[in-house]
Short mmCIF file of C-alpha atoms in Angstrom, two decimals:
data_model
loop_
_atom_site.label_atom_id
_atom_site.label_comp_id
_atom_site.label_asym_id
_atom_site.label_seq_id
_atom_site.Cartn_x
_atom_site.Cartn_y
_atom_site.Cartn_z
CA MET A 1 0.00 0.00 0.00
CA LYS A 2 2.85 2.38 0.79
CA LEU A 3 4.40 2.05 -2.67
CA ILE A 4 1.01 2.36 -4.38
CA ALA A 5 0.29 5.56 -2.47
CA PHE A 6 3.71 6.90 -3.39
CA LEU A 7 3.16 6.19 -7.07
CA VAL A 8 -0.15 8.04 -7.02
CA ILE A 9 1.50 11.06 -5.41
CA ALA A 10 4.45 10.94 -7.82
CA THR A 11 2.10 10.80 -10.80
CA ALA A 12 0.06 13.71 -9.49
CA CYS A 13 3.17 15.82 -8.92
CA GLY A 14 4.69 14.86 -12.25
CA GLN A 15 7.73 12.63 -12.68
CA ASP A 16 9.18 15.10 -15.18
CA ASN A 17 9.62 17.67 -12.40
CA TYR A 18 11.70 15.22 -10.39
CA ILE A 19 13.87 14.38 -13.40
CA GLU A 20 14.37 18.04 -14.28
CA GLU A 21 15.00 19.30 -10.76
CA ARG A 22 16.51 16.34 -8.89
CA VAL A 23 18.34 14.19 -11.45
CA GLY A 24 21.73 15.44 -12.57
CA ILE A 25 25.19 14.24 -13.45
CA GLN A 26 28.40 13.55 -11.56
CA LEU A 27 31.02 15.68 -13.32
CA TYR A 28 33.65 12.94 -13.08
CA SER A 29 31.70 11.22 -15.85
CA LEU A 30 32.99 13.86 -18.25
CA ARG A 31 36.59 14.08 -17.01
CA ALA A 32 38.01 13.36 -20.46
CA GLN A 33 35.84 16.01 -22.09
CA PHE A 34 36.66 18.56 -19.36
CA SER A 35 40.38 18.01 -19.88
CA GLU A 36 39.94 19.13 -23.49
CA ASP A 37 37.50 22.03 -23.15
CA VAL A 38 35.75 23.09 -19.96
CA PRO A 39 33.24 25.64 -21.37
CA SER A 40 32.00 23.36 -24.16
CA THR A 41 31.62 20.45 -21.76
CA ILE A 42 29.50 22.52 -19.39
CA ALA A 43 27.46 23.69 -22.39
CA LYS A 44 26.99 20.04 -23.40
CA ILE A 45 25.55 19.25 -19.97
CA LYS A 46 23.09 22.12 -20.38
CA SER A 47 22.12 20.90 -23.87
CA TRP A 48 21.01 17.61 -22.35
CA GLY A 49 18.51 19.48 -20.20
CA ILE A 50 20.39 18.71 -16.98
CA THR A 51 20.18 21.39 -14.29
CA VAL A 52 21.87 19.71 -11.30
CA ILE A 53 25.46 18.52 -10.87
CA GLU A 54 27.77 16.90 -8.35
CA GLY A 55 31.45 17.85 -8.36
CA GLY A 56 33.59 20.91 -7.77
CA GLU A 57 36.64 19.33 -6.16
CA ASN A 58 38.26 19.40 -9.61
CA THR A 59 37.80 22.44 -11.84
CA TYR A 60 40.05 21.03 -14.56
CA GLY A 61 42.62 23.79 -14.64
CA MET A 62 40.11 26.62 -14.46
CA GLU A 63 40.01 29.11 -11.61
CA GLU A 64 37.28 28.02 -9.21
CA SER A 65 35.34 31.28 -9.35
CA LYS A 66 35.30 31.20 -13.17
CA PHE A 67 34.23 27.56 -13.14
CA ILE A 68 31.34 28.45 -10.82
CA ASP A 69 30.41 31.38 -13.06
CA LEU A 70 30.24 29.01 -16.03
CA LEU A 71 27.97 26.65 -14.14
CA ASN A 72 25.70 29.51 -13.14
CA LYS A 73 25.57 30.96 -16.66
CA ASN A 74 24.48 27.57 -17.94
CA GLY A 75 21.79 27.19 -15.29
CA LEU A 76 23.56 24.38 -13.44
CA LYS A 77 23.02 24.05 -9.71
CA THR A 78 25.65 22.29 -7.61
CA ALA A 79 23.81 20.05 -5.16
CA SER A 80 26.86 18.19 -3.87
CA VAL A 81 30.60 18.95 -3.84
CA GLY A 82 33.37 16.40 -3.62
CA THR A 83 35.80 16.06 -0.77
CA SER A 84 38.24 13.45 0.55
CA LEU A 85 38.87 11.63 3.80
CA GLU A 86 42.23 13.39 4.12
CA GLU A 87 40.64 16.81 3.70
CA LEU A 88 37.86 15.99 6.14
CA ARG A 89 40.46 14.82 8.66
CA ASP A 90 42.93 17.67 8.26
CA ASN A 91 40.92 20.64 7.03
CA ALA A 92 37.14 20.25 7.12
CA LYS A 93 36.93 24.03 6.88
CA GLU A 94 38.09 23.73 3.27
CA THR A 95 35.27 21.32 2.50
CA LEU A 96 32.84 23.79 4.04
CA ARG A 97 34.37 26.68 2.08
CA ARG A 98 33.99 24.74 -1.19
CA ALA A 99 30.41 23.76 -0.43
CA LYS A 100 29.50 27.36 0.35
CA ALA A 101 31.32 28.67 -2.74
CA PHE A 102 29.38 26.29 -4.98
CA GLY A 103 26.15 26.72 -3.06
CA ALA A 104 25.96 23.01 -2.29
CA LYS A 105 23.85 21.41 0.41
CA TYR A 106 25.92 18.20 0.45
CA ALA A 107 29.59 17.24 0.57
CA MET A 108 30.45 13.75 -0.70
CA CYS A 109 33.48 11.61 0.08
CA PRO A 110 33.90 8.72 -2.40
CA TRP A 111 36.81 6.72 -1.02
CA ILE A 112 38.52 5.52 2.16
CA PRO A 113 42.26 5.03 1.58
CA HIS A 114 43.49 1.58 2.58
CA LYS A 115 46.48 -0.64 1.88
CA ASP A 116 46.21 -2.56 -1.38
CA ASN A 117 42.79 -4.24 -1.37
CA ASN A 118 42.85 -4.97 2.35
CA PHE A 119 40.05 -2.83 3.78
CA THR A 120 39.70 -3.75 7.47
CA ILE A 121 37.58 -2.94 10.50
CA LYS A 122 40.40 -0.67 11.64
CA ASP A 123 40.01 1.34 8.42
CA ALA A 124 36.22 1.40 8.84
CA LYS A 125 36.41 2.58 12.45
CA ASN A 126 38.97 5.26 11.65
CA ALA A 127 36.92 6.58 8.74
CA THR A 128 33.69 6.53 10.74
CA GLN A 129 35.29 8.65 13.45
CA ILE A 130 36.63 11.13 10.89
CA PHE A 131 33.27 11.32 9.13
CA ASN A 132 31.42 11.83 12.41
CA ASP A 133 33.78 14.60 13.54
CA ALA A 134 33.75 16.41 10.19
CA GLY A 135 30.07 15.74 9.65
CA LYS A 136 29.15 17.32 12.97
CA PHE A 137 31.11 20.45 12.04
CA LEU A 138 29.65 20.62 8.53
CA LYS A 139 26.09 20.03 9.73
CA ALA A 140 26.41 22.87 12.23
CA ASN A 141 27.18 25.07 9.22
CA GLY A 142 24.38 23.86 6.96
CA VAL A 143 26.14 21.13 4.94
CA THR A 144 25.40 17.41 5.12
CA LEU A 145 28.28 14.97 4.71
CA VAL A 146 27.67 11.75 2.80
CA TYR A 147 29.98 8.81 2.18
CA HIS A 148 29.86 6.88 -1.12
CA PRO A 149 30.58 3.14 -0.61
CA HIS A 150 32.60 1.42 -3.33
CA GLY A 151 32.06 -2.24 -2.54
CA TYR A 152 34.96 -3.07 -0.25
CA GLU A 153 32.77 -2.04 2.69
CA PHE A 154 30.58 -5.11 2.13
CA ARG A 155 33.15 -7.57 3.39
CA SER A 156 32.04 -9.70 6.32
CA TYR A 157 32.40 -8.38 9.86
CA GLU A 158 30.89 -10.07 12.93
CA ASP A 159 27.29 -10.95 12.02
CA GLY A 160 27.13 -8.46 9.14
CA THR A 161 29.49 -6.37 7.06
CA LEU A 162 31.91 -3.51 7.53
CA PHE A 163 29.25 -1.28 5.98
CA ASP A 164 26.82 -2.35 8.69
CA TYR A 165 29.32 -1.18 11.28
CA MET A 166 29.65 2.19 9.55
CA ALA A 167 25.92 2.68 9.05
CA LYS A 168 25.08 1.81 12.64
CA ASN A 169 27.72 4.23 13.93
CA ALA A 170 27.07 7.08 11.50
CA ASP A 171 25.88 9.67 13.99
CA HIS A 172 26.75 12.81 12.03
CA PHE A 173 26.96 11.69 8.40
CA ASP A 174 24.85 9.85 5.84
CA PHE A 175 25.45 7.94 2.62
CA GLU A 176 25.18 8.14 -1.14
CA MET A 177 23.84 4.98 -2.78
CA ASP A 178 25.78 3.97 -5.89
CA VAL A 179 23.70 1.12 -7.27
CA TYR A 180 26.54 -0.10 -9.49
CA TRP A 181 29.12 -0.37 -6.72
CA VAL A 182 26.72 -1.95 -4.27
CA THR A 183 25.89 -4.58 -6.89
CA HIS A 184 29.54 -5.01 -7.90
CA GLY A 185 30.39 -5.53 -4.22
CA GLY A 186 27.96 -8.42 -3.98
CA LYS A 187 24.94 -6.78 -2.36
CA ASP A 188 21.41 -5.96 -3.50
CA PRO A 189 20.77 -2.17 -3.53
CA LEU A 190 17.04 -2.68 -2.93
CA THR A 191 17.75 -4.80 0.15
CA LEU A 192 20.20 -2.18 1.40
CA PHE A 193 17.57 0.54 0.93
CA GLU A 194 15.11 -1.52 2.94
CA LYS A 195 17.61 -2.18 5.70
CA TYR A 196 18.66 1.47 6.02
CA PRO A 197 15.67 3.51 4.75
CA THR A 198 16.84 6.82 6.24
CA LYS A 199 20.59 6.62 5.60
CA PHE A 200 20.81 7.38 1.88
CA LYS A 201 20.38 11.05 0.96
CA LEU A 202 21.89 10.94 -2.54
CA MET A 203 22.15 8.33 -5.28
CA HIS A 204 24.41 7.46 -8.23
CA LEU A 205 22.63 5.97 -11.23
CA LYS A 206 24.96 3.63 -13.11
CA ASP A 207 23.99 0.42 -14.90
CA MET A 208 26.17 -2.67 -15.33
CA ARG A 209 26.62 -4.62 -18.53
CA LYS A 210 24.85 -7.98 -18.39
CA GLY A 211 27.16 -10.83 -17.45
CA THR A 212 29.62 -8.65 -15.51
CA VAL A 213 31.21 -10.50 -12.61
CA GLY A 214 31.71 -8.24 -9.60
CA ASP A 215 34.01 -8.28 -6.62
CA ASN A 216 34.56 -6.26 -3.44
CA THR A 217 37.88 -4.63 -4.33
CA GLY A 218 36.34 -1.27 -5.25
CA HIS A 219 37.74 -1.54 -8.78
CA SER A 220 36.07 -2.46 -12.06
CA ASN A 221 36.28 -2.06 -15.83
CA VAL A 222 34.60 1.28 -16.55
CA GLU A 223 33.51 0.00 -19.95
CA THR A 224 30.94 -2.16 -18.15
CA ASN A 225 28.93 1.05 -17.59
CA VAL A 226 25.98 0.95 -19.98
CA VAL A 227 22.87 3.00 -20.77
CA LEU A 228 20.48 3.02 -17.82
CA GLY A 229 17.94 0.25 -18.21
CA ALA A 230 20.09 -1.75 -20.64
CA GLY A 231 22.09 -3.62 -18.02
CA MET A 232 21.63 -6.09 -15.18
CA ILE A 233 20.65 -3.65 -12.40
CA PRO A 234 16.90 -3.09 -11.73
CA MET A 235 17.13 0.65 -12.36
CA LYS A 236 13.40 1.40 -12.50
CA ALA A 237 12.71 -0.27 -9.17
CA LEU A 238 15.71 1.45 -7.58
CA VAL A 239 14.77 4.92 -8.83
CA LEU A 240 11.23 4.48 -7.53
CA LYS A 241 12.50 3.15 -4.20
CA GLY A 242 14.92 6.07 -3.90
CA GLN A 243 12.12 8.52 -4.51
CA GLU A 244 9.87 6.73 -2.03
CA LEU A 245 12.56 6.95 0.67
CA GLY A 246 13.22 10.62 0.05
CA VAL A 247 16.54 10.54 -1.81
CA GLU A 248 16.96 14.23 -2.59
CA TYR A 249 19.20 14.06 -5.66
CA MET A 250 20.20 11.35 -8.10
CA PHE A 251 23.23 11.70 -10.34
CA ILE A 252 23.97 9.80 -13.52
CA GLU A 253 27.55 8.59 -13.31
CA ASP A 254 28.84 6.99 -16.49
CA GLU A 255 32.58 6.43 -16.28
CA SER A 256 32.87 4.74 -19.69
CA SER A 257 34.39 6.15 -22.87
CA LYS A 258 30.84 6.13 -24.32
CA VAL A 259 29.46 8.63 -21.83
CA VAL A 260 28.55 11.35 -24.35
CA SER A 261 26.48 8.98 -26.45
CA GLN A 262 25.01 7.13 -23.44
CA VAL A 263 23.75 10.01 -21.29
CA PRO A 264 20.89 11.11 -23.62
CA PRO A 265 19.27 7.63 -23.82
CA SER A 266 19.83 7.22 -20.07
CA LEU A 267 17.87 10.42 -19.51
CA GLU A 268 15.12 9.22 -21.81
CA PHE A 269 14.91 6.00 -19.82
CA LEU A 270 14.50 7.95 -16.60
CA LYS A 271 11.78 10.15 -18.06
CA LYS A 272 9.75 7.07 -18.96
CA ILE A 273 9.77 5.65 -15.43
#
């Protein structure tokens, strides 16, 4: 009944409004294009009808203020800026400064440094403490910190996983659901949503080529990123579940060399949900 009621409300409000206002792109998707021409790449994002982005930690050789001006001139709102564990540990004020400069409500950390592929409970505990300390500071200043799991967090720990430890001890930070990396790490994103319905504030939309074999190293072949809806991940169900649970922004992240040709059909897929 809950999902049926949600679908009625979503239909009444108009799915197109959610796509236009809440679905954007992670700028890392276009790193190759940015390295060649920043203004034309930002214009390309606008031409797709996208109005929301995640990024900002890398301005690709352009002065930050000029990069922000370009975003603004092209009608692009920065909902989430990037940061790192090291910056959060050593200089959370810089993360706050960047978020304020870009006008972002969220700051996202995508990686926890660890030795080789050996992510341990010690790494998880250390990161959780750093995220809680920095997250408390950021929240007091109007910015929400989210951590983006990459799969290695789903290794077994006690009666659950290392991610379970982090989620249960996340007092001052939340998470960004990347459906590709959760799947690649051996877990079901829908099950994770159900288990932690209030923990995920943002979402990365990335589909996986059918037949891809995942692992929990946090590494994969980027060419397994395919058009949304064409792969092995139940994208429609996940988008609807994210909306139902109040995920505020969803970002297409296509790390493949085919990103420019794949984003438009991915957007069309989302509009049809």
